[in-house]
Short mmCIF file of C-alpha atoms in Angstrom, two decimals:
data_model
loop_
_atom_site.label_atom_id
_atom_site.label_comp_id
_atom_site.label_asym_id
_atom_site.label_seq_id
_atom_site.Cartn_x
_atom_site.Cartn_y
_atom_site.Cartn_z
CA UNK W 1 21.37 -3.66 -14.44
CA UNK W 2 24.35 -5.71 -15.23
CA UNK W 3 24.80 -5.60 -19.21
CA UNK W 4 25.52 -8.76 -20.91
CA UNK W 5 28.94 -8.93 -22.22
CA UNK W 6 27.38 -9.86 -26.10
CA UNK W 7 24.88 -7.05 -26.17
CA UNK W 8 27.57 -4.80 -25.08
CA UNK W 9 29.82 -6.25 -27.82
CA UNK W 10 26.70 -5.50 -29.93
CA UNK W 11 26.70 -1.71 -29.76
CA UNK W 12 30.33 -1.25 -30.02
CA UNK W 13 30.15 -2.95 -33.38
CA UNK W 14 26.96 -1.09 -34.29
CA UNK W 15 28.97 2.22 -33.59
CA UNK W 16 32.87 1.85 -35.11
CA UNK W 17 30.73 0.19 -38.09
CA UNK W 18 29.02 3.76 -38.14
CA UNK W 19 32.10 5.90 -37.04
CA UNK W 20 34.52 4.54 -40.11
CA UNK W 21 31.82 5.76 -42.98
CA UNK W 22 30.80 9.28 -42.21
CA UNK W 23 30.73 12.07 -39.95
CA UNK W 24 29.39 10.13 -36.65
CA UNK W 25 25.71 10.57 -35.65
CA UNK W 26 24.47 8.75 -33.05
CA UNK W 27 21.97 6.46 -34.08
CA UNK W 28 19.75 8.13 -30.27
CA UNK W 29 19.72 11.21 -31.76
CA UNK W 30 18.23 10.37 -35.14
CA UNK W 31 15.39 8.09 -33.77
CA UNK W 32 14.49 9.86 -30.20
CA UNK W 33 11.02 10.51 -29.46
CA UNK W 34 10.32 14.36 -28.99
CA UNK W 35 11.06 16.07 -25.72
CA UNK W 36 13.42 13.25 -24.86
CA UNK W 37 14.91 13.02 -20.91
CA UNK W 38 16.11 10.08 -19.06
CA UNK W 39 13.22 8.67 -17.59
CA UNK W 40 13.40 6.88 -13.90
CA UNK W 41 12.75 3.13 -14.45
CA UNK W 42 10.54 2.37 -11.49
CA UNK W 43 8.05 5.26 -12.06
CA UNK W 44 5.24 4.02 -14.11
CA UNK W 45 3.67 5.84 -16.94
CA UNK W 46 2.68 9.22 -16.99
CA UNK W 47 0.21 9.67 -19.57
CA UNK W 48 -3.01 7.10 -19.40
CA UNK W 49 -1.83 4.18 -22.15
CA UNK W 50 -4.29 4.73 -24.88
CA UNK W 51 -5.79 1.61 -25.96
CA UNK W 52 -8.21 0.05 -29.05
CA UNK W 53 -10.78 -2.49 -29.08
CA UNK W 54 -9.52 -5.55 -31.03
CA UNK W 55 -11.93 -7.14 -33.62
CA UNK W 56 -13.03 -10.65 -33.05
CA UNK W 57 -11.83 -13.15 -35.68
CA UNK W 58 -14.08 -13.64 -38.19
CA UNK W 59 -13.02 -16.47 -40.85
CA UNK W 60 -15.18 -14.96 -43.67
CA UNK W 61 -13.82 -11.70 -42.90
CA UNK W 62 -10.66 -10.99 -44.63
CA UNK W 63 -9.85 -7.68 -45.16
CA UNK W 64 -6.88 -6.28 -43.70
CA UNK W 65 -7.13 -3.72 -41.19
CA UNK W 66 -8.54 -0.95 -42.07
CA UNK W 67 -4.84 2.69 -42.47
CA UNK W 68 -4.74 6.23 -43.37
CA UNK W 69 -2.51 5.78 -46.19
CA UNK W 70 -2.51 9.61 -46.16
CA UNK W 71 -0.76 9.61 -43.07
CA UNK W 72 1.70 6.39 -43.71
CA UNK W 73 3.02 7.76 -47.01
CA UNK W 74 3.74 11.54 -44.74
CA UNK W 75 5.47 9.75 -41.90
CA UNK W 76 7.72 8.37 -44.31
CA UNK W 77 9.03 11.42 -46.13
CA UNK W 78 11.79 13.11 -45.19
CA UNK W 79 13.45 9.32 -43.40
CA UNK W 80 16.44 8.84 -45.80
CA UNK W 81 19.50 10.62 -44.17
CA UNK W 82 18.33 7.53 -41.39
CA UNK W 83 18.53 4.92 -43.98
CA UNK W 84 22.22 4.38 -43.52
CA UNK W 85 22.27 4.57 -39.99
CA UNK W 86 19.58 2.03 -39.12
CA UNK W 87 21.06 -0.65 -41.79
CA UNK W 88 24.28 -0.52 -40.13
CA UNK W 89 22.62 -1.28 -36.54
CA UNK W 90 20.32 -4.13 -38.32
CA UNK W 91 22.90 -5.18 -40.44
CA UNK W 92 24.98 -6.00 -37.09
CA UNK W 93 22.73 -7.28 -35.02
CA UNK W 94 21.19 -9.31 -38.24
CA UNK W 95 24.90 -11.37 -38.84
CA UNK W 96 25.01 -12.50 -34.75
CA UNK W 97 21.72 -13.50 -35.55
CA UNK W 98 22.00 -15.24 -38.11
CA UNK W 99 25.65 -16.97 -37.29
CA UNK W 100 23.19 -18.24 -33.92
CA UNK W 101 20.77 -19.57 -35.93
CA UNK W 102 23.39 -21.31 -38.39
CA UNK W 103 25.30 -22.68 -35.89
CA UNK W 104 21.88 -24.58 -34.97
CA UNK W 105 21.72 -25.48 -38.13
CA UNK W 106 24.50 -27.46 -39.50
CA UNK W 107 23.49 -30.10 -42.33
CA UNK W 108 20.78 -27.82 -43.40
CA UNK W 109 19.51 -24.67 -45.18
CA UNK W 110 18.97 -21.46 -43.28
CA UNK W 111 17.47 -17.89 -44.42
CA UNK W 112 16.70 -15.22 -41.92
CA UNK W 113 15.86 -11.42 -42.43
CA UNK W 114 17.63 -9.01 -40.69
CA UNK W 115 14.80 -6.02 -41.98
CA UNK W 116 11.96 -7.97 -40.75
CA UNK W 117 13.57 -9.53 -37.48
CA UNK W 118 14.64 -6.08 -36.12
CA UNK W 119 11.17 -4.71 -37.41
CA UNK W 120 9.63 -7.93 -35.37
CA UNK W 121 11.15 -6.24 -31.72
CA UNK W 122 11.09 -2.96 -32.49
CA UNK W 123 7.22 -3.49 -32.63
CA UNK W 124 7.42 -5.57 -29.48
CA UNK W 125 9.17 -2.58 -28.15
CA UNK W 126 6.75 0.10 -28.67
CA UNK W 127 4.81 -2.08 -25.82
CA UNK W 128 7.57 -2.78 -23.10
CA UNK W 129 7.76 -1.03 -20.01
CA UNK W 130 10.76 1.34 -19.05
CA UNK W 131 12.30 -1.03 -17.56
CA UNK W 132 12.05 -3.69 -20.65
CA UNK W 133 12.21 -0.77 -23.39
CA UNK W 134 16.43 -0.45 -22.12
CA UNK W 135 18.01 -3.70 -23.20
CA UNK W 136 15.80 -3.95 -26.22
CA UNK W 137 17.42 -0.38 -27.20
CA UNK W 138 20.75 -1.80 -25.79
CA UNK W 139 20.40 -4.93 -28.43
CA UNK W 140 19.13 -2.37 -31.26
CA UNK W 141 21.78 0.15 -30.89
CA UNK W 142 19.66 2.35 -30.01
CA UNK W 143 20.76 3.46 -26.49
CA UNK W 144 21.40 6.92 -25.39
CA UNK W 145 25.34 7.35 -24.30
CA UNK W 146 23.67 9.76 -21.09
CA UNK W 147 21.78 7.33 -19.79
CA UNK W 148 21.94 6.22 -15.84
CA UNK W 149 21.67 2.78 -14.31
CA UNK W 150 18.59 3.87 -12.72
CA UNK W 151 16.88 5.63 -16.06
CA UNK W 152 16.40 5.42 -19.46
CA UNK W 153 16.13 7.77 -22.72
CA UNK W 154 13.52 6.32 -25.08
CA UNK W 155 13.50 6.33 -28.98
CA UNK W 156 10.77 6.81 -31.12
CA UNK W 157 10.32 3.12 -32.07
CA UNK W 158 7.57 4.49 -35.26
CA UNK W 159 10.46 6.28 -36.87
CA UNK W 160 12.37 3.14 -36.87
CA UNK W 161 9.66 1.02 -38.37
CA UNK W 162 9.27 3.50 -40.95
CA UNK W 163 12.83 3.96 -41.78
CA UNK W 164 12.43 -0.08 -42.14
CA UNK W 165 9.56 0.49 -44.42
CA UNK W 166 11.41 2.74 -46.83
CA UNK W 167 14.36 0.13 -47.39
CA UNK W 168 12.01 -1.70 -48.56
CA UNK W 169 10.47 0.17 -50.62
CA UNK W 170 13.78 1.20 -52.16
CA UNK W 171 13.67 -2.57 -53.35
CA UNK W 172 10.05 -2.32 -54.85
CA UNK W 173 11.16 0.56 -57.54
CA UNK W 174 13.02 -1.82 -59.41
CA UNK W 175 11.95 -3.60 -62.78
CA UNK W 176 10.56 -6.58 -61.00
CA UNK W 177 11.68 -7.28 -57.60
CA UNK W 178 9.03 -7.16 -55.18
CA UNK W 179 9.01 -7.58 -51.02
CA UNK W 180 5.97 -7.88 -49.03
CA UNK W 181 5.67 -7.83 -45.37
CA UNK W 182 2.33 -8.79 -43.15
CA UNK W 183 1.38 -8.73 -39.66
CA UNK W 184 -0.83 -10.63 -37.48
CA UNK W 185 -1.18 -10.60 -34.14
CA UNK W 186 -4.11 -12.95 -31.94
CA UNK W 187 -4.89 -11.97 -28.23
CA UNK W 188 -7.75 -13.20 -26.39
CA UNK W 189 -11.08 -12.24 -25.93
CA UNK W 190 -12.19 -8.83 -24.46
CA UNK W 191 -8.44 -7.29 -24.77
CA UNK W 192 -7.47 -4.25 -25.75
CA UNK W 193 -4.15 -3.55 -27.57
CA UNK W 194 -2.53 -0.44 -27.13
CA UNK W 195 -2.86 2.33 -30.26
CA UNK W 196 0.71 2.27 -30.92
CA UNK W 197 1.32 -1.19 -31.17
CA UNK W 198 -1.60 -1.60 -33.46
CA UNK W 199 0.05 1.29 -35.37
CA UNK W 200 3.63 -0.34 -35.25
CA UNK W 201 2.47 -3.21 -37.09
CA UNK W 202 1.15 -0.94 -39.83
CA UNK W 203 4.73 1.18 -39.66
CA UNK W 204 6.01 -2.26 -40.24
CA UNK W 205 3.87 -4.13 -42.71
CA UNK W 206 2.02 -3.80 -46.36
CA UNK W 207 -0.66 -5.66 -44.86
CA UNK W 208 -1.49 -6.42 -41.17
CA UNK W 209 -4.15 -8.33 -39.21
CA UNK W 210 -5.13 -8.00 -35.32
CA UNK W 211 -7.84 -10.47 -34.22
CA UNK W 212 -9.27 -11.43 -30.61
CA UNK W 213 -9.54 -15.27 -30.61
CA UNK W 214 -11.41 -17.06 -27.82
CA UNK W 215 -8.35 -19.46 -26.47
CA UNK W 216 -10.54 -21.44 -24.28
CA UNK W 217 -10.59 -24.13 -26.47
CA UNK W 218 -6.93 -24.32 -27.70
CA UNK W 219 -7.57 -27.29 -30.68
CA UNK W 220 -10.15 -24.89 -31.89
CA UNK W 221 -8.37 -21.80 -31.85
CA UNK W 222 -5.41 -23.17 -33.14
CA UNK W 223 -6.75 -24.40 -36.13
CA UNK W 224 -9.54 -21.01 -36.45
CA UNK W 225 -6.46 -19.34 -36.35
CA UNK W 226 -4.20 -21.20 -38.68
CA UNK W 227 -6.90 -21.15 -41.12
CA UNK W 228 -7.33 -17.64 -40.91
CA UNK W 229 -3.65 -16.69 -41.94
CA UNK W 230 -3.10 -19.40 -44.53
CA UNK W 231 -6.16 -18.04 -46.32
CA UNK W 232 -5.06 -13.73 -45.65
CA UNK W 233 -1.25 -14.91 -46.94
CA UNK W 234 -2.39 -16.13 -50.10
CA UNK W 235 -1.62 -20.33 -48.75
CA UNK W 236 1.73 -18.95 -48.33
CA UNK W 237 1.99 -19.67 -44.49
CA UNK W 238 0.34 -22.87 -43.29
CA UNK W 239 0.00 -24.20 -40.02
CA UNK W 240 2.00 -21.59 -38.74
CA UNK W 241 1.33 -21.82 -34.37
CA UNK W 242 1.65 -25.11 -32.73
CA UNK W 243 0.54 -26.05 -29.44
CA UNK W 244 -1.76 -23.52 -28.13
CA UNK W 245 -3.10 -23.42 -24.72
CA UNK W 246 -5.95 -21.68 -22.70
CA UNK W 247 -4.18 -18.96 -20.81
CA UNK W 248 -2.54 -17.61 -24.33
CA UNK W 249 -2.39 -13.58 -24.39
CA UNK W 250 -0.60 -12.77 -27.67
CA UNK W 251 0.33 -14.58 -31.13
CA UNK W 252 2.22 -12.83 -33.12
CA UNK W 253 3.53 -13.73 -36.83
CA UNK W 254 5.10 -11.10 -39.38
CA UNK W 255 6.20 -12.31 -42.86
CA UNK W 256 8.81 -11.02 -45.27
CA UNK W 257 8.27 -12.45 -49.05
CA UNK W 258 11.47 -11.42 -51.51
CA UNK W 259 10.36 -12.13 -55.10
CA UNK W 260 12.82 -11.50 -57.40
CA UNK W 261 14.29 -11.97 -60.80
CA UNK W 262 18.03 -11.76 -61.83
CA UNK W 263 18.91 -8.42 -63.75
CA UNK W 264 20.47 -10.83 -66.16
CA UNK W 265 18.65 -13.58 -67.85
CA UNK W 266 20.16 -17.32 -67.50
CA UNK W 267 20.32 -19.14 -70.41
CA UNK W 268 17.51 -21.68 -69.75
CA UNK W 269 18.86 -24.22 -72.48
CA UNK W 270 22.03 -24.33 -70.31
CA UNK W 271 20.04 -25.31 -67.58
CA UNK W 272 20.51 -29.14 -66.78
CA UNK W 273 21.03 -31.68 -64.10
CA UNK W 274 24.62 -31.74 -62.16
CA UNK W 275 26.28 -33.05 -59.21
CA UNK W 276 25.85 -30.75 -55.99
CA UNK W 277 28.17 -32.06 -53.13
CA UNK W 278 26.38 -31.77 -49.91
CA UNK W 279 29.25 -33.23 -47.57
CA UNK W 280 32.64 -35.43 -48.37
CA UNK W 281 30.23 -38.22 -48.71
CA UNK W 282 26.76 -37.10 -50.22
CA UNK W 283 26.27 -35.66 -53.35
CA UNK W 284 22.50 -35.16 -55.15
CA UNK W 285 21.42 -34.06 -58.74
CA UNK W 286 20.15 -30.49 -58.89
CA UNK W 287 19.36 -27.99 -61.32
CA UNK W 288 21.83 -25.76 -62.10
CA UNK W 289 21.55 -22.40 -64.15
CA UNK W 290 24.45 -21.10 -66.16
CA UNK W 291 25.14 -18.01 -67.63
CA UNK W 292 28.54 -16.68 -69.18
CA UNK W 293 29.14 -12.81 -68.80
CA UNK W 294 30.64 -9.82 -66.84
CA UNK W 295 30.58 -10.45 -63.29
CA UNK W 296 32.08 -8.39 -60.13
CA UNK W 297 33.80 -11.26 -58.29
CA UNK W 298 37.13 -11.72 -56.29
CA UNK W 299 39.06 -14.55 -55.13
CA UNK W 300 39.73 -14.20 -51.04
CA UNK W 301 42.60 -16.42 -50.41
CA UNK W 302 42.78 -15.20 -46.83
CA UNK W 303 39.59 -16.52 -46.16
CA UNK W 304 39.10 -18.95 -48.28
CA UNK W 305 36.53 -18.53 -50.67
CA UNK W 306 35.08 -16.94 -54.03
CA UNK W 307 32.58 -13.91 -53.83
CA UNK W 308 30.39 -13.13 -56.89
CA UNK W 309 28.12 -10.44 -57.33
CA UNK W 310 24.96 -11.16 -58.60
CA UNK W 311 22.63 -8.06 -59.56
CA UNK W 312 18.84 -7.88 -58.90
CA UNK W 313 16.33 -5.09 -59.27
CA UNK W 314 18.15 -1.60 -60.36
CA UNK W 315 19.35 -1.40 -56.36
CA UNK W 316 19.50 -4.79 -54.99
CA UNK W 317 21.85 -7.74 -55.49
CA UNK W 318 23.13 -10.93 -54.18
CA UNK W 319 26.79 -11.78 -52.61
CA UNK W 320 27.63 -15.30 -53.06
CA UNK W 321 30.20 -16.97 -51.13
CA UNK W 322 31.34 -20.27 -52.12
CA UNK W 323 34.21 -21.86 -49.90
CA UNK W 324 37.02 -23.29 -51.88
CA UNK W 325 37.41 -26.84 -51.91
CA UNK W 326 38.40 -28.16 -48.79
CA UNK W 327 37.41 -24.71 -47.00
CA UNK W 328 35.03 -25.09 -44.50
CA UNK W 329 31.36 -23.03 -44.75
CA UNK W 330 31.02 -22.66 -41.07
CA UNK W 331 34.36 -21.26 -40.50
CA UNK W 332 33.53 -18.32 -43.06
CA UNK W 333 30.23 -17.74 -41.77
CA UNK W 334 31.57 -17.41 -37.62
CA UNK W 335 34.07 -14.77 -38.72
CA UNK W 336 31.10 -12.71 -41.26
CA UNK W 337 31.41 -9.15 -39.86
CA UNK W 338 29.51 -5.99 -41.83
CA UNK W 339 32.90 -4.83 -42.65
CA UNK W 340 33.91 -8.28 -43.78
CA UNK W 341 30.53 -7.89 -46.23
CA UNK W 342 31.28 -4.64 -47.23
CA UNK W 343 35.28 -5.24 -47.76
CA UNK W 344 34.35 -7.93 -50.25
CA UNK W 345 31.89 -5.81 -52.14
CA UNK W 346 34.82 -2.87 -52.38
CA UNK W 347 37.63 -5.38 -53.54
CA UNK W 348 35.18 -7.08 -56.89
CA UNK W 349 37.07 -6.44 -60.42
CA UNK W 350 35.10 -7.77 -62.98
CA UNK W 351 35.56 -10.69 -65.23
CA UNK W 352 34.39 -13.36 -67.65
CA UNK W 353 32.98 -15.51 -65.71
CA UNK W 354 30.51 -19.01 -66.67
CA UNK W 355 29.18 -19.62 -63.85
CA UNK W 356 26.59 -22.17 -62.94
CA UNK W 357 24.42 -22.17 -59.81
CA UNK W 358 21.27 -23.92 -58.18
CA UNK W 359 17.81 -22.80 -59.21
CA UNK W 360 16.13 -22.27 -55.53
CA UNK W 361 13.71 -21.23 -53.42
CA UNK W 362 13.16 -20.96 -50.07
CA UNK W 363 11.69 -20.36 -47.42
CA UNK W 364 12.23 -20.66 -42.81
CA UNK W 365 10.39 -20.67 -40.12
CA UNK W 366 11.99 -18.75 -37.02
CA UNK W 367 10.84 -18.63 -33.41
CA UNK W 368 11.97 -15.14 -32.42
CA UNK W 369 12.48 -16.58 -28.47
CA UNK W 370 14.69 -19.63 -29.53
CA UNK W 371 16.18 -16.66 -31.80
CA UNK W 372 17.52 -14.55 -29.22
CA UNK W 373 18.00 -17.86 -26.59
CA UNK W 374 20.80 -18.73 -29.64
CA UNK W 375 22.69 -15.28 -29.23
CA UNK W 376 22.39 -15.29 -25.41
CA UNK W 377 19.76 -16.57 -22.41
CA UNK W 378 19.95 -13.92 -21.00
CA UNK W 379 18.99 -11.42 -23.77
CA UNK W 380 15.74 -13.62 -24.35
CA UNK W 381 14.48 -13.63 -20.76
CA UNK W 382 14.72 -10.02 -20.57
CA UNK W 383 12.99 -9.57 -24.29
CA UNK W 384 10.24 -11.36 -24.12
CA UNK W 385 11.09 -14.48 -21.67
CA UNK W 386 9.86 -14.25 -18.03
CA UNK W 387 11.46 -10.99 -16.68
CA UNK W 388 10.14 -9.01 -19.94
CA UNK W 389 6.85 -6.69 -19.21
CA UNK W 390 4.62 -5.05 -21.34
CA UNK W 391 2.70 -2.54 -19.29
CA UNK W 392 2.00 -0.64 -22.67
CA UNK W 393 1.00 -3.15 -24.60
CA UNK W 394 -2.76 -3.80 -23.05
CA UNK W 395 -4.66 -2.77 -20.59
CA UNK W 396 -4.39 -6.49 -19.23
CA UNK W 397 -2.00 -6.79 -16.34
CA UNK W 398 -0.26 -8.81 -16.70
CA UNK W 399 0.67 -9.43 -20.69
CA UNK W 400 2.89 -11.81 -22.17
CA UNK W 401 4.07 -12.38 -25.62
CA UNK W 402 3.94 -16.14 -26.37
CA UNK W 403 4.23 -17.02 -29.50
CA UNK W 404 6.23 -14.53 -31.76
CA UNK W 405 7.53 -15.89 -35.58
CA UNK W 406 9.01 -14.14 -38.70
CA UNK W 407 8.35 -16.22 -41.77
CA UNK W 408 10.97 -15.75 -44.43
CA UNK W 409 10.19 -16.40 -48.35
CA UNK W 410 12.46 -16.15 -50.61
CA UNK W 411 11.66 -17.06 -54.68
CA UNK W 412 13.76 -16.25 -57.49
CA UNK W 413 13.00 -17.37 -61.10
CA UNK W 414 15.20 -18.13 -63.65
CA UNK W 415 14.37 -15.32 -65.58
CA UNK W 416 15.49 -12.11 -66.47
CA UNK W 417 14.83 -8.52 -65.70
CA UNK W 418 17.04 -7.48 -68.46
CA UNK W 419 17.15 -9.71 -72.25
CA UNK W 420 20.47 -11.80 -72.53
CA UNK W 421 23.63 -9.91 -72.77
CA UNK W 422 25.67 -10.50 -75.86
CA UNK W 423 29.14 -11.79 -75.37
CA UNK W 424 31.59 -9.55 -77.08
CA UNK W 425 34.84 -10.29 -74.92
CA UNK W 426 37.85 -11.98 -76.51
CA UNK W 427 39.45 -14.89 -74.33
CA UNK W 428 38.25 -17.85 -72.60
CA UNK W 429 35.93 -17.25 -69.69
CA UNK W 430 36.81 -18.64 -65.91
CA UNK W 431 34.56 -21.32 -65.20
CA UNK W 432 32.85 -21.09 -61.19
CA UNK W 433 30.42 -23.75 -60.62
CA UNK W 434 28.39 -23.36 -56.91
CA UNK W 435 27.92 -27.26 -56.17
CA UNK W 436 28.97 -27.18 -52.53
CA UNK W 437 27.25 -25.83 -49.80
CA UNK W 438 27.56 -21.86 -50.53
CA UNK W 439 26.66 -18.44 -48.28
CA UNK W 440 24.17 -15.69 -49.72
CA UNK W 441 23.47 -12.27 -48.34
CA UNK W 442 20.57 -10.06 -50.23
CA UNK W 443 21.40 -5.97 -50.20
CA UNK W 444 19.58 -2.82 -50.61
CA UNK W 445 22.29 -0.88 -52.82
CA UNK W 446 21.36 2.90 -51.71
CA UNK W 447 21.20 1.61 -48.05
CA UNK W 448 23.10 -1.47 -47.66
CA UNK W 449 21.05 -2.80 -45.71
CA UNK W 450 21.06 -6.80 -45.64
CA UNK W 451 17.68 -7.98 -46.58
CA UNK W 452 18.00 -11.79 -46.39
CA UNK W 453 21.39 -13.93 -45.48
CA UNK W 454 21.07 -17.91 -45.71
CA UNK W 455 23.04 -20.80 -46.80
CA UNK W 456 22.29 -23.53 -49.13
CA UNK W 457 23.56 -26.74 -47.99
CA UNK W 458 21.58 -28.86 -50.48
CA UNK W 459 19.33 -27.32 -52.97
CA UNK W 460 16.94 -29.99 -53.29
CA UNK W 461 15.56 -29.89 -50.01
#
């Protein structure tokens, strides 16, 4: 199999990234299933795949499915030493992601997830055959070094999703920050899923939901359907699939809902209408929040722009990056590397700083197959376009994935999980006002993993 000269660009990032902070371990050995060997791609499964009934969808009913939490909250102990070594792969593959999807994206706003988009194909992956399950690992970073052309060493794609899990749940044990991930996933009538997908989506997810929808009248399912995850996501996700038809196998939507609060109050009386320049030639009136105190910030004159730290819950926080004036956004964001993210964050001194910014909140919508068609064609067709198989992901041969969508939220108030600090400094403060199109990347602090990067381009949209 010839490897694609991006995804092989991929895992040489994913591994100097890993090699320059610690003693190297290779991500393979941390997340291989037990009793690992190189497995010949042609042969087909040894064991019979083990498969569940899927519950018919039931508008009145519901209830999530039914976990042992017993069970989730064991298979999670004992996961942190691979905390640091699965944010550096996500955190990777999460930037050429997102600089795809920006790039798409010019005039405006963009959020994606790195956490939940890598937790989004890791689940497809616990269903893809042998042959499939190798360039998914290749575009995780999670390929074995010893593998063959002909063969392939696989991981243990639970341990991922509940090294995933923890990150988040790093996030959740501060004063008020809060993220919340759900599943669903619709396949027709008289299916059966296999037992470790249905369990990746729990790995993966606070809340998850798998249904069997009759697709043989796609206006009705679509909107049975639609119904039936506005209603389980609290109106949060509306008219989510589009364009159903009759010979559907799989639906498949996972959410990932940041609600946070500033560590720092901002002064709310300060709040007040000002200019934001969208382009040379629009500008709009937004609502911009100011607050004058110690910030970790640093002025990159190589590349052109201010960085300002911005805490969150007791581990998380916010890196803003607003060009300088005549500096432009796209250039910054095509040249964001981890180390570029992580250089900024060691070179802050902090400072006086007033600065104002945008009150926002928002949310995106991303097809996980235009996704990957973004980064490369090729790496799509052989995920989940037409040369991807699941042979262990039914008992229905054969099974496609055909709709698959991460939903991104992302709400911050104005608030404060901390009262308003009082300014004791002597001197005059340095005024930095974000009212130009400005980059934002979200991060675990024990992990650093990248929770959320976007770009405002216009705040009132």
């Amino acid at each position: 199999m010839q490897r694609s000269p991006l995804l092989v660009l991929l895992l040489c990032c994913c591994l100097s990234g890993s090699q320059a902070n610690r003693v190297y371990v290779h991500p393979f050995s941390l997340f291989a299933a037990e009793n690992v060997s190189c497995e010949t791609l042609q042969t087909q499964t040894s064991k019979p795949l083990e498969t569940l009934p899927v519950t018919p969808l039931d508008i009145e009913v519901l209830t999530p499915d039914s976990r042992d939490q017993s069970t989730l909250d064991a298979q999670r102990q004992n996961i942190t030493e691979r905390t640091a070594v699965l944010a550096e792969l996500l955190n990777s593959l999460g930037l050429r992601m997102y600089q795809g999807l920006s790039s798409k994206q010019h005039s405006t706003n963009t959020l994606l997830s790195p956490v939940n988009t890598y937790g989004s194909l890791v689940t497809f992956y616990l269903g893809a055959s042998k042959k499939t399950a190798r360039p998914f690992q290749l575009l995780l970073g999670l390929s074995s070094v010893n593998d063959r052309e002909d063969c392939v060493s696989l991981v243990d794609g639970h341990k991922v999703l509940k090294t995933l899990q923890s990150i988040n749940s790093l996030v959740d044990d501060g004063p008020k920050d809060e993220i919340t991930t759900q599943v669903w996933a619709f396949t027709r009538q008289n299916v059966q899923l296999s037992q470790d997908f249905i369990q990746g989506t729990q790995d993966f997810s606070d809340a998850s939901f798998i249904r069997s929808v009759d697709f043989s009248k796609p206006q009705e399912a679509e909107q049975l359907v639609n119904n039936f995850v506005e209603k389980t996501s609290d109106k949060k996700v509306k008219s989510i699939f589009q364009g159903l038809n009759s010979s559907s196998d799989l639906l498949f939507i996972s959410t990932f809902n940041f609600q946070g609060n500033w560590r720092t109050a901002f002064q709310p009386e300060k709040t007040s209408m000002q200019e934001f320049h969208v382009d040379q030639t629009t500008t709009v009136m937004a609502p911009l929040m100011t607050h004058t105190g110690q910030y970790h910030y640093l002025n990159d004159k190589v590349r052109r722009c201010t960085v300002v730290k911005l805490s969150l819950s007791k581990r998380s926080y916010m890196l803003l990056v607003l060009p300088h004036e005549g500096a432009n956004l796209r250039d910054i964001e095509s040249k964001l590397r981890t180390e570029v993210i992580s250089g900024w964050h060691q070179s802050l001194q902090e400072g006086l700083l007033e600065l104002s910014l945008p009150k926002f909140s928002m949310s995106s919508v991303t097809d996980l197959r235009d996704l990957l068609t973004n980064m490369d064609p090729e790496v799509e067709t052989k995920l989940l376009g037409s040369q991807a198989e699941f042979s262990k992901l039914s008992n229905t041969k054969p099974f496609t994935v055909d709709k698959a969508v991460n939903k991104v939220l992302f709400e911050m108030s104005e608030e404060g999980a901390e009262p308003q600090d009082k300014i004791q400094e002597a001197g005059v403060p340095l005024k930095l006002s974000i009212n130009r199109p400005f980059f934002f990347s979200v991060i675990e602090g024990d992990s650093n993993a990248i929770l959320m990067l976007g770009k405002i381009t216009n705040p009132t949209l």
